[in-house]
Tab-separated table of C-alpha atoms in Angstrom:
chain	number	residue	atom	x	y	z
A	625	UNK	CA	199.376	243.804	-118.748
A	626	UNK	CA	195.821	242.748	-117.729
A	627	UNK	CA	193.051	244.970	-117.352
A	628	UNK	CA	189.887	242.957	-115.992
A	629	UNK	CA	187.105	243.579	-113.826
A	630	UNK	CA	184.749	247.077	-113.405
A	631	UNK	CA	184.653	247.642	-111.063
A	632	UNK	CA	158.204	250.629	-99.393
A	633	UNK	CA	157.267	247.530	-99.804
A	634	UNK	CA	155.145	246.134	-102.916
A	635	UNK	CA	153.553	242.614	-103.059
A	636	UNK	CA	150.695	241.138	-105.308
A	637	UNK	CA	149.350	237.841	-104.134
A	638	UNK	CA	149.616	234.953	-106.805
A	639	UNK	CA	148.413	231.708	-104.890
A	640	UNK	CA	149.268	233.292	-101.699
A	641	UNK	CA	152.512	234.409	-102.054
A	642	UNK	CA	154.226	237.466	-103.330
A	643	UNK	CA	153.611	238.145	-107.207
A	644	UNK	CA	157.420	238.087	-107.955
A	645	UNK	CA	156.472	239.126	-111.722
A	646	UNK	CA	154.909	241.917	-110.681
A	647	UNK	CA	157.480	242.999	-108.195
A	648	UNK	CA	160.158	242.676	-111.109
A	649	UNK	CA	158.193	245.012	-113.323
A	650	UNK	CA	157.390	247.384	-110.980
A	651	UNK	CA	161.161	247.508	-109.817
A	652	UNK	CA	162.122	248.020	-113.292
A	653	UNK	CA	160.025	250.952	-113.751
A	654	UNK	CA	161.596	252.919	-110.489
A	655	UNK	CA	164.870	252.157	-112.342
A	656	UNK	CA	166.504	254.330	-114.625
A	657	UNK	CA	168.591	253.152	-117.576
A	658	UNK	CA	171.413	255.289	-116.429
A	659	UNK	CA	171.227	253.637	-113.258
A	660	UNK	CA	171.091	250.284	-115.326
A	661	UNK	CA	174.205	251.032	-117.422
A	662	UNK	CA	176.340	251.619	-114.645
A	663	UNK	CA	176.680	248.007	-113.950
A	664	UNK	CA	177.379	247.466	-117.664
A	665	UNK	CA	180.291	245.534	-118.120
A	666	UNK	CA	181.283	244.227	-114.547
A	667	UNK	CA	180.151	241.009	-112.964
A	668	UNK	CA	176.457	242.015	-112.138
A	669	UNK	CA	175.762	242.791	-116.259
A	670	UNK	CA	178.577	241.524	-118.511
A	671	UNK	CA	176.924	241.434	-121.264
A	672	UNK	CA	173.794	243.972	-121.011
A	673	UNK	CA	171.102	240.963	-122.381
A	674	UNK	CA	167.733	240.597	-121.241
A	675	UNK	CA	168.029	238.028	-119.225
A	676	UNK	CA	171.717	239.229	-117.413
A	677	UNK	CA	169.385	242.536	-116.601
A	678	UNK	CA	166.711	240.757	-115.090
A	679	UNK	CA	169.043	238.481	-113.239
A	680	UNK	CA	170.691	242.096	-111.830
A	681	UNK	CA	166.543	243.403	-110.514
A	682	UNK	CA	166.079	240.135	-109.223
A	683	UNK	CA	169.422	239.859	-107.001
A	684	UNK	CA	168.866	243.227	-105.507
A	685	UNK	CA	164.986	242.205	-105.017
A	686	UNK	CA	165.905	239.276	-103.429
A	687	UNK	CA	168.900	240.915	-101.063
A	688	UNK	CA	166.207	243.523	-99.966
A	689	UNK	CA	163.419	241.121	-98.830
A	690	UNK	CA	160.849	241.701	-102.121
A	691	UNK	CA	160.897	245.112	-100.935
A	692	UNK	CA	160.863	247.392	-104.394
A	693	UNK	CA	161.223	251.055	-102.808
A	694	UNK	CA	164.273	249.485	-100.606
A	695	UNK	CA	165.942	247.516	-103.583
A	696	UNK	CA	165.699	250.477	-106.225
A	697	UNK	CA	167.421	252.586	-103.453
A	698	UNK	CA	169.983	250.267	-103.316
A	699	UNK	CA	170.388	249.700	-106.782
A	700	UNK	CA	171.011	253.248	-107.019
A	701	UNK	CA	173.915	253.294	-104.470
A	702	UNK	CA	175.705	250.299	-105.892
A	703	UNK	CA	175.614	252.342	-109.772
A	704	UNK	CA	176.924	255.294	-107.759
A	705	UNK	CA	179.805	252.939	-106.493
A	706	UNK	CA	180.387	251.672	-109.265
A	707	UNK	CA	180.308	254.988	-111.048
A	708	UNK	CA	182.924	255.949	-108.884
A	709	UNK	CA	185.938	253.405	-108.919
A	710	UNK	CA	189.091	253.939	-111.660
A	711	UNK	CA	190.575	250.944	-112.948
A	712	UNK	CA	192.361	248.333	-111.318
A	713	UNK	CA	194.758	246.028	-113.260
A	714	UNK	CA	197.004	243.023	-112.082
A	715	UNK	CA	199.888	244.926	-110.936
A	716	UNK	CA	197.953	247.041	-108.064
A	717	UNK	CA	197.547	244.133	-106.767
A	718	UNK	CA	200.179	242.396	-107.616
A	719	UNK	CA	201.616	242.342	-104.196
A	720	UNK	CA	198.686	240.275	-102.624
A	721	UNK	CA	199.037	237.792	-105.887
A	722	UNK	CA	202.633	237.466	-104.692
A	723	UNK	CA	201.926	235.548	-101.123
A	724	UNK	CA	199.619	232.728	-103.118
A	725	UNK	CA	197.018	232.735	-100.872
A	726	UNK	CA	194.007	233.134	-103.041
A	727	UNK	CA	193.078	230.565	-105.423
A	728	UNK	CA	189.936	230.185	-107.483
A	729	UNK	CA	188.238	227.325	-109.040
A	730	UNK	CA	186.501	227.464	-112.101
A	731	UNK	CA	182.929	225.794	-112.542
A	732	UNK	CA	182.915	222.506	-113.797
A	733	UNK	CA	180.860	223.280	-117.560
A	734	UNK	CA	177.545	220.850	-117.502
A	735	UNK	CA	174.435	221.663	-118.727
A	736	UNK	CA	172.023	222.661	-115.672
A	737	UNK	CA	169.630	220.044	-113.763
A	738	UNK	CA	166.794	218.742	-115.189
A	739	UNK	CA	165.326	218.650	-112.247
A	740	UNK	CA	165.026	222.507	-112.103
A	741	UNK	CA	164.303	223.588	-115.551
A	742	UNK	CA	162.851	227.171	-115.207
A	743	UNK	CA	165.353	228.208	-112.433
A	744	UNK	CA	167.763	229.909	-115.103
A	745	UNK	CA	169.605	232.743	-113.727
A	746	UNK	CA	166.715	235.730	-112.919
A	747	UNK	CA	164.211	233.638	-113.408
A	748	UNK	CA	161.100	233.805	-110.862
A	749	UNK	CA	161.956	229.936	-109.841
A	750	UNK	CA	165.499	231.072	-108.971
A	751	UNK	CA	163.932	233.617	-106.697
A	752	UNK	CA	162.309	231.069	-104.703
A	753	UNK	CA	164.532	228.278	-104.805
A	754	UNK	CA	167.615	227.643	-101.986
A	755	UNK	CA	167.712	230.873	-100.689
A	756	UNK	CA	171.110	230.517	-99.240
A	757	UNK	CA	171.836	228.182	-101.994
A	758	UNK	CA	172.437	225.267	-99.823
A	759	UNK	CA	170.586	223.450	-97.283
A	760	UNK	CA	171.802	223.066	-93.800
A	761	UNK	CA	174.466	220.159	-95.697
A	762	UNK	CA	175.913	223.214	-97.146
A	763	UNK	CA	175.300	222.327	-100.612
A	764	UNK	CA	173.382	219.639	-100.602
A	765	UNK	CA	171.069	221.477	-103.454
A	766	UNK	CA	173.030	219.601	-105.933
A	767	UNK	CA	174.917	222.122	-107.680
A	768	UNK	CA	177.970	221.044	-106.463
A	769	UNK	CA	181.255	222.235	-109.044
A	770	UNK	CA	178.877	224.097	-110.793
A	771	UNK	CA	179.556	227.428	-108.334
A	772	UNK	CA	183.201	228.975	-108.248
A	773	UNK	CA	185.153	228.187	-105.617
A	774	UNK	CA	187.771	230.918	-103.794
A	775	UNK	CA	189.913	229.461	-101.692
A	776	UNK	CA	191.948	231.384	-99.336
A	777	UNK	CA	195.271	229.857	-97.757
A	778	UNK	CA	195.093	232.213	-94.302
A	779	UNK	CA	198.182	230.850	-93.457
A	780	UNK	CA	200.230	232.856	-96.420
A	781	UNK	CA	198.318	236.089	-95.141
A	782	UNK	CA	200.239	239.216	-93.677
A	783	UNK	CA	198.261	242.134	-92.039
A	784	UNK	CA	200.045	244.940	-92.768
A	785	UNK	CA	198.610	246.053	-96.305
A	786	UNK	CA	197.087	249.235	-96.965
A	787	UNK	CA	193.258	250.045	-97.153
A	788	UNK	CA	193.410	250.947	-100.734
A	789	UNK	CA	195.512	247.523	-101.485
A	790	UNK	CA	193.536	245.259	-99.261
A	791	UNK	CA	190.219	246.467	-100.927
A	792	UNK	CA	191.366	245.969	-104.567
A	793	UNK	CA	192.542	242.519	-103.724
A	794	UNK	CA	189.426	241.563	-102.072
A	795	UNK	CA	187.347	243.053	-104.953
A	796	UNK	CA	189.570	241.636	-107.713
A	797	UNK	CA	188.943	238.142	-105.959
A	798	UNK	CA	185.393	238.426	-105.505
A	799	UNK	CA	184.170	240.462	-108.985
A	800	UNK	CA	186.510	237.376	-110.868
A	801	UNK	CA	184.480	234.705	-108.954
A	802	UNK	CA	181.465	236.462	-110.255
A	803	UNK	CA	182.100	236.500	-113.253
A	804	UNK	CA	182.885	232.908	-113.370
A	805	UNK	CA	179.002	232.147	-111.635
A	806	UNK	CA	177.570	232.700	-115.047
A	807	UNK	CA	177.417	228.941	-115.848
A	808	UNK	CA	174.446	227.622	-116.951
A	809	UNK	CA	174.236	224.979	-114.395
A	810	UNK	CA	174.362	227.692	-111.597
A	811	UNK	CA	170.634	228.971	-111.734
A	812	UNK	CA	171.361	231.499	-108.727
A	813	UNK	CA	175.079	232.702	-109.724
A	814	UNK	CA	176.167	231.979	-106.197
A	815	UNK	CA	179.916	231.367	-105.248
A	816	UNK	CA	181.399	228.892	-102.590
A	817	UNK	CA	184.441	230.662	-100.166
A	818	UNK	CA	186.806	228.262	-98.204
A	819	UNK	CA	188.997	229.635	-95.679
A	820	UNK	CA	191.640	227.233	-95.296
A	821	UNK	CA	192.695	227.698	-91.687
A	822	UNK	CA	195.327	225.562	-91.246
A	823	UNK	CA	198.477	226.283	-90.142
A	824	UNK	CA	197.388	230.058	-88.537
A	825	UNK	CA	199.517	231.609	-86.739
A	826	UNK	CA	199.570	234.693	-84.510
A	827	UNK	CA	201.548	236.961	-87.308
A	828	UNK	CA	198.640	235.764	-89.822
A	829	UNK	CA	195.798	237.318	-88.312
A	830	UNK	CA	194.035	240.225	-89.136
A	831	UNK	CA	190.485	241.203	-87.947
A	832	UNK	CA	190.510	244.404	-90.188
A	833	UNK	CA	190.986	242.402	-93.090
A	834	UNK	CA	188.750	239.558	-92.367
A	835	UNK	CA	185.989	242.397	-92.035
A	836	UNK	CA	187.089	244.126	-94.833
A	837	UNK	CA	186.188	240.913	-96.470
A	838	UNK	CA	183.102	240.116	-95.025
A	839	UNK	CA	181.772	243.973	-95.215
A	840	UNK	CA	182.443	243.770	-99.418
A	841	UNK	CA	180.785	240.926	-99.752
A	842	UNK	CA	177.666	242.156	-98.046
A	843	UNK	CA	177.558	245.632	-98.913
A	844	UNK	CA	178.390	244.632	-102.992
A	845	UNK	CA	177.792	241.213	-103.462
A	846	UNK	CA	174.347	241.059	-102.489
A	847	UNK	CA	173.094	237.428	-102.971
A	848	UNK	CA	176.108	236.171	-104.590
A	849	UNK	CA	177.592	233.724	-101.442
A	850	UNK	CA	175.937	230.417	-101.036
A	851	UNK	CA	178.302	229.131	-98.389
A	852	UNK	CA	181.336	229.954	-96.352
A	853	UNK	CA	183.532	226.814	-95.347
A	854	UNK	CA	185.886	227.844	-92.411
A	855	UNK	CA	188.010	224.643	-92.896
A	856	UNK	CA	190.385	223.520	-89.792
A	857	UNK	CA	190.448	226.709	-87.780
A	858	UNK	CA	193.019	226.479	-84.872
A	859	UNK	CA	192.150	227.985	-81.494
A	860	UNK	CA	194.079	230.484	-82.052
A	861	UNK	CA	191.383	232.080	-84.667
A	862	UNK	CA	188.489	232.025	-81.551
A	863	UNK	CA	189.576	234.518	-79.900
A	864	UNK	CA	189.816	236.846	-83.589
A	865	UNK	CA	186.677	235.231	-84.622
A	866	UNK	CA	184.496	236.640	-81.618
A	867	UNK	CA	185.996	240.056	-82.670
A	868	UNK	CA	184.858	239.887	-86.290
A	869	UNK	CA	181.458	237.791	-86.297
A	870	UNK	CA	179.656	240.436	-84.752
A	871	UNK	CA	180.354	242.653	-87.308
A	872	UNK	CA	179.503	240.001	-90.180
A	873	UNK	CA	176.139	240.694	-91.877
A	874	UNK	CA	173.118	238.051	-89.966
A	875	UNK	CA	172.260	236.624	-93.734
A	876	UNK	CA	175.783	235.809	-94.415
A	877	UNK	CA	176.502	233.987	-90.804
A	878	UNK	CA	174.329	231.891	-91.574
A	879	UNK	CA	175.665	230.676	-94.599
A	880	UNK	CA	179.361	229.985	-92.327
A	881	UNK	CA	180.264	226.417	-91.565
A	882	UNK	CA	182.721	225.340	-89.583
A	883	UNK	CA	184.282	221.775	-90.695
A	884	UNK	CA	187.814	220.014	-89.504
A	885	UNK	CA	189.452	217.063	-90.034
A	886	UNK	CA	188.095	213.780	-92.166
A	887	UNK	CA	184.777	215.113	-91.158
A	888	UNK	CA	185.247	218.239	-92.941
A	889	UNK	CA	187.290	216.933	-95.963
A	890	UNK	CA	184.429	214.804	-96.715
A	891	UNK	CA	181.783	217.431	-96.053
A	892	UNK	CA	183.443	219.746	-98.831
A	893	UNK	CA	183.927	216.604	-101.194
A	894	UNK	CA	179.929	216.002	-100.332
A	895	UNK	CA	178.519	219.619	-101.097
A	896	UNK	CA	181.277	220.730	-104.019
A	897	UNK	CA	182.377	217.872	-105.462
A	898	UNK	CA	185.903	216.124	-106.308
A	899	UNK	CA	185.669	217.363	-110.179
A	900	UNK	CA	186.339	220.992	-108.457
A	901	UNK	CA	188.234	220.498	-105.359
A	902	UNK	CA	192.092	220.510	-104.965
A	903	UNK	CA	193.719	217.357	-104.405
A	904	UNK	CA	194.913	218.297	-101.255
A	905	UNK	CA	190.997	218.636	-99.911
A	906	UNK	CA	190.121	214.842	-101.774
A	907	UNK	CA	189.552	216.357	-104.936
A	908	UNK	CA	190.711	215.666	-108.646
A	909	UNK	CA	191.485	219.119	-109.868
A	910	UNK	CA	194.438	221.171	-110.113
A	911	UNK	CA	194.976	224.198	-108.263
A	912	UNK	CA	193.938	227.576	-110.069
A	913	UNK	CA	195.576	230.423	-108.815
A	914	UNK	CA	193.545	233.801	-108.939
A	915	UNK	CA	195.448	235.402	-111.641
A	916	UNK	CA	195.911	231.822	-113.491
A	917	UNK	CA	192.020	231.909	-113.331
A	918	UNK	CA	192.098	235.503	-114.635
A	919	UNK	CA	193.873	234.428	-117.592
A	920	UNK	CA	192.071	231.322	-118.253
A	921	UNK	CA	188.726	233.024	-118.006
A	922	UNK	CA	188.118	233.326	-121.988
A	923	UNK	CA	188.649	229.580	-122.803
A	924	UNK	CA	186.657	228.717	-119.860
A	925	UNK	CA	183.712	230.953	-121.540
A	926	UNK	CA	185.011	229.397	-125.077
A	927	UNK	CA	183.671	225.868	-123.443
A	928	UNK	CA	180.338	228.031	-122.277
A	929	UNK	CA	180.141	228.858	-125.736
A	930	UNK	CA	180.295	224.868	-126.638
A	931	UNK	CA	177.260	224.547	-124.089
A	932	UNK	CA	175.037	227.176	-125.264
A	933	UNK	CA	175.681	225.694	-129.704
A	934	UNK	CA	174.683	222.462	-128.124
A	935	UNK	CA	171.524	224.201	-126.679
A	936	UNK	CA	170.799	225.353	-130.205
A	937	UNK	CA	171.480	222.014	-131.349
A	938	UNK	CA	168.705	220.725	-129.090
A	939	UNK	CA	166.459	223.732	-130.031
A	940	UNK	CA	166.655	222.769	-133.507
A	941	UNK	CA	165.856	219.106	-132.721
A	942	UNK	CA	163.106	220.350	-130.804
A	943	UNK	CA	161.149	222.078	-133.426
A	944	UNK	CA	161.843	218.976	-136.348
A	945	UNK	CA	160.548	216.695	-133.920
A	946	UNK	CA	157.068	219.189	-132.845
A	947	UNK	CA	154.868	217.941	-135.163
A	948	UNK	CA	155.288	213.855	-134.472
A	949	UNK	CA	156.029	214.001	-130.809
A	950	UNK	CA	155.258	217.384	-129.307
A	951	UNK	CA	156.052	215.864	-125.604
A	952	UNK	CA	159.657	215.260	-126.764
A	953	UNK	CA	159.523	218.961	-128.545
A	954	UNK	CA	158.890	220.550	-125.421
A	955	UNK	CA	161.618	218.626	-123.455
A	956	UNK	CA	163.741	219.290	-126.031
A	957	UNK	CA	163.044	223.451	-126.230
A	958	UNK	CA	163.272	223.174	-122.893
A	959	UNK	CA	166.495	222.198	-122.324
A	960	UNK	CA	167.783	224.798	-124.918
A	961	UNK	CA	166.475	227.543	-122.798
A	962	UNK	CA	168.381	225.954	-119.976
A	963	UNK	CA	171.873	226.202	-121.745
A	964	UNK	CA	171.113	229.725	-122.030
A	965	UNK	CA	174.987	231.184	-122.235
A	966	UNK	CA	176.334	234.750	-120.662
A	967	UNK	CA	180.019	235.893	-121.670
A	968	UNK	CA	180.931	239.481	-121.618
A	969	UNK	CA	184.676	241.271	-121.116
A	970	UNK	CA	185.411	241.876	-117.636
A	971	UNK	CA	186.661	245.319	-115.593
A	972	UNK	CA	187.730	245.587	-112.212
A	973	UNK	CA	187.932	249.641	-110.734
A	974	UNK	CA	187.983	251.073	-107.462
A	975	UNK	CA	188.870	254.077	-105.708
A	976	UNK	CA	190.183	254.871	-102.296
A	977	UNK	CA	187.317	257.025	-101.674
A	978	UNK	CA	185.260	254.265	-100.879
A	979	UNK	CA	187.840	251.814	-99.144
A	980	UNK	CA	186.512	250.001	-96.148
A	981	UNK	CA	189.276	250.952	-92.564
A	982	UNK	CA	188.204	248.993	-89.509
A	983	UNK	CA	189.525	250.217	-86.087
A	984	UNK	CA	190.705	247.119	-84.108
């Protein structure tokens, strides 16, 4: 059996802009370590490092507008969520795992841009940088099969579940994906969501669910979507769509794309890449379904391992080569900051008490 998955305002001007240093510190003051150590071990702080915990400050800084009083607040919720949720293992959910209709691909492991070298995850350049981690391309900020990728096959969907199941299954998909964001090439630990639409029919929809969906994300994945491809959606799905997208949180709507056809294939192969996509969207890879990517999850970090020695590698080249070319040095050091690594055991919890039920 396998267990995964735990589940005022302040500004200082620097060059006219918020002081996003300052904010940090001042956020981690209002903070308490308790409050800190509730996120210890999911998707938000796997591994409890430095850098993981400043990446955690800076998502809930971000998600509240560089607004300290509001994001310590909401820190504070989330940790009392989390707090509050018992575990959650395969076969609770092994119902929804049955129909196939969530898949997940893994990020393809490169080492980060060059062309961004100080936006490593909760850094003050990953702050700044492509907000909604895309442009209005939807993902033409390069990243490409660096972000995980959930796909969800609508078509294989039956409403019908209950709250407590439909919750878990969201949450198991969405904590997994999160987990797998901690590449080094994805500065912002964003994930890409593709709602294959094809083939809906009446007996597959489900507005409860689709907000169920949409609500989790916002509510406990602040900061963590960069785009949402709604891929070949029949007419059927306008008439459930202008039920829902009222309800669906004004950051994440805009992040929503609507693609179909050639058009759309090649939209997805532009912004994500073939080295991540299915072959039945133009891609090269192989299908991953979500437990499949469960179980795969420790080689993948095995190969993040691989990335960060190689940083090391180029750390050590960097300081033999400081005295006779200290240009190259700093390159070098550099790009060994960039391959910084983050693995960590996963848990995924939940409890009923805090299950999301939308009247329709």
């Amino acid at each position: 059996m396998l267990r995964y998955l735990r589940g005022g305002s302040s500004k200082a001007a620097s060059g006219g802009g918020p002081d996003v240093e300052a904010l940090l510190a001042e956020l981690q003051k209002q903070v308490s370590e308790a409050t800190v150590q509730a996120f210890a071990g999911s998707s938000e702080l796997p591994n409890g490092g430095a850098t993981e915990r400043r990446a955690l400050l800076l998502r809930y800084l971000r998600a509240e507008k560089l607004d300290v009083a509001s994001a310590a607040q909401r820190l504070e919720r989330q940790a009392a969520w989390r707090r509050g949720w018992g575990d959650v293992t395969e076969e609770d959910v092994a119902a929804e795992i049955a129909t196939a209709k969530l898949k997940l691909q893994a990020p393809v492991v490169t080492a980060p841009s060059a062309s961004a070298p100080d936006a490593a995850p909760g850094s003050a350049s990953s702050a700044s940088s492509s907000g909604g981690g895309g442009s209005a391309s939807g993902g033409s900020d390069g990243l490409g099969g660096s972000r995980p990728v959930l796909i969800v096959k609508a078509s294989r969907h039956r409403p019908g579940a209950t709250p407590q199941l439909l919750n878990n299954f969201i949450y198991f998909g969405l904590e997994t994906a999160s987990h797998y964001s901690w590449c080094p090439a994805n500065p912002d630990g964003k994930i890409v969501a593709i709602f294959d639409l094809a083939g809906l029919q009446v007996k597959n929809l489900d507005a409860t669910g689709l907000r169920a969906a949409f609500h989790m994300l916002a509510e406990h994945f602040p900061e963590r979507i960069a785009t949402v491809w709604m891929l070949d959606a029949p007419a059927i799905f306008g008439g459930l769509w202008k039920v829902v997208s009222p309800f669906i949180d004004s950051n994440t709507r805009k992040k929503i794309r609507f693609v179909s056809g050639r058009a759309g294939q090649e939209a997805l192969l532009e912004a994500l890449g073939p080295e991540i996509l299915p072959l039945e969207y133009g891609g090269r890879a192989a299908e991953i379904p979500i437990e499949m990517a469960v179980q795969q999850l420790p080689a993948w970090r095995q190969r993040q391992q691989a990335a960060q020695q190689g940083g090391a590698a180029a750390a050590g080249a960097a300081a033999a080569a400081a005295t006779a070319e200290p240009k190259a040095a700093a390159e070098a050091g550099e790009l060994a900051g960039q391959l910084h690594l983050h693995t960590a055991s996963m848990r995924l919890s939940e409890s009923s008490s805090n299950l999301l039920t939308v009247p329709v």
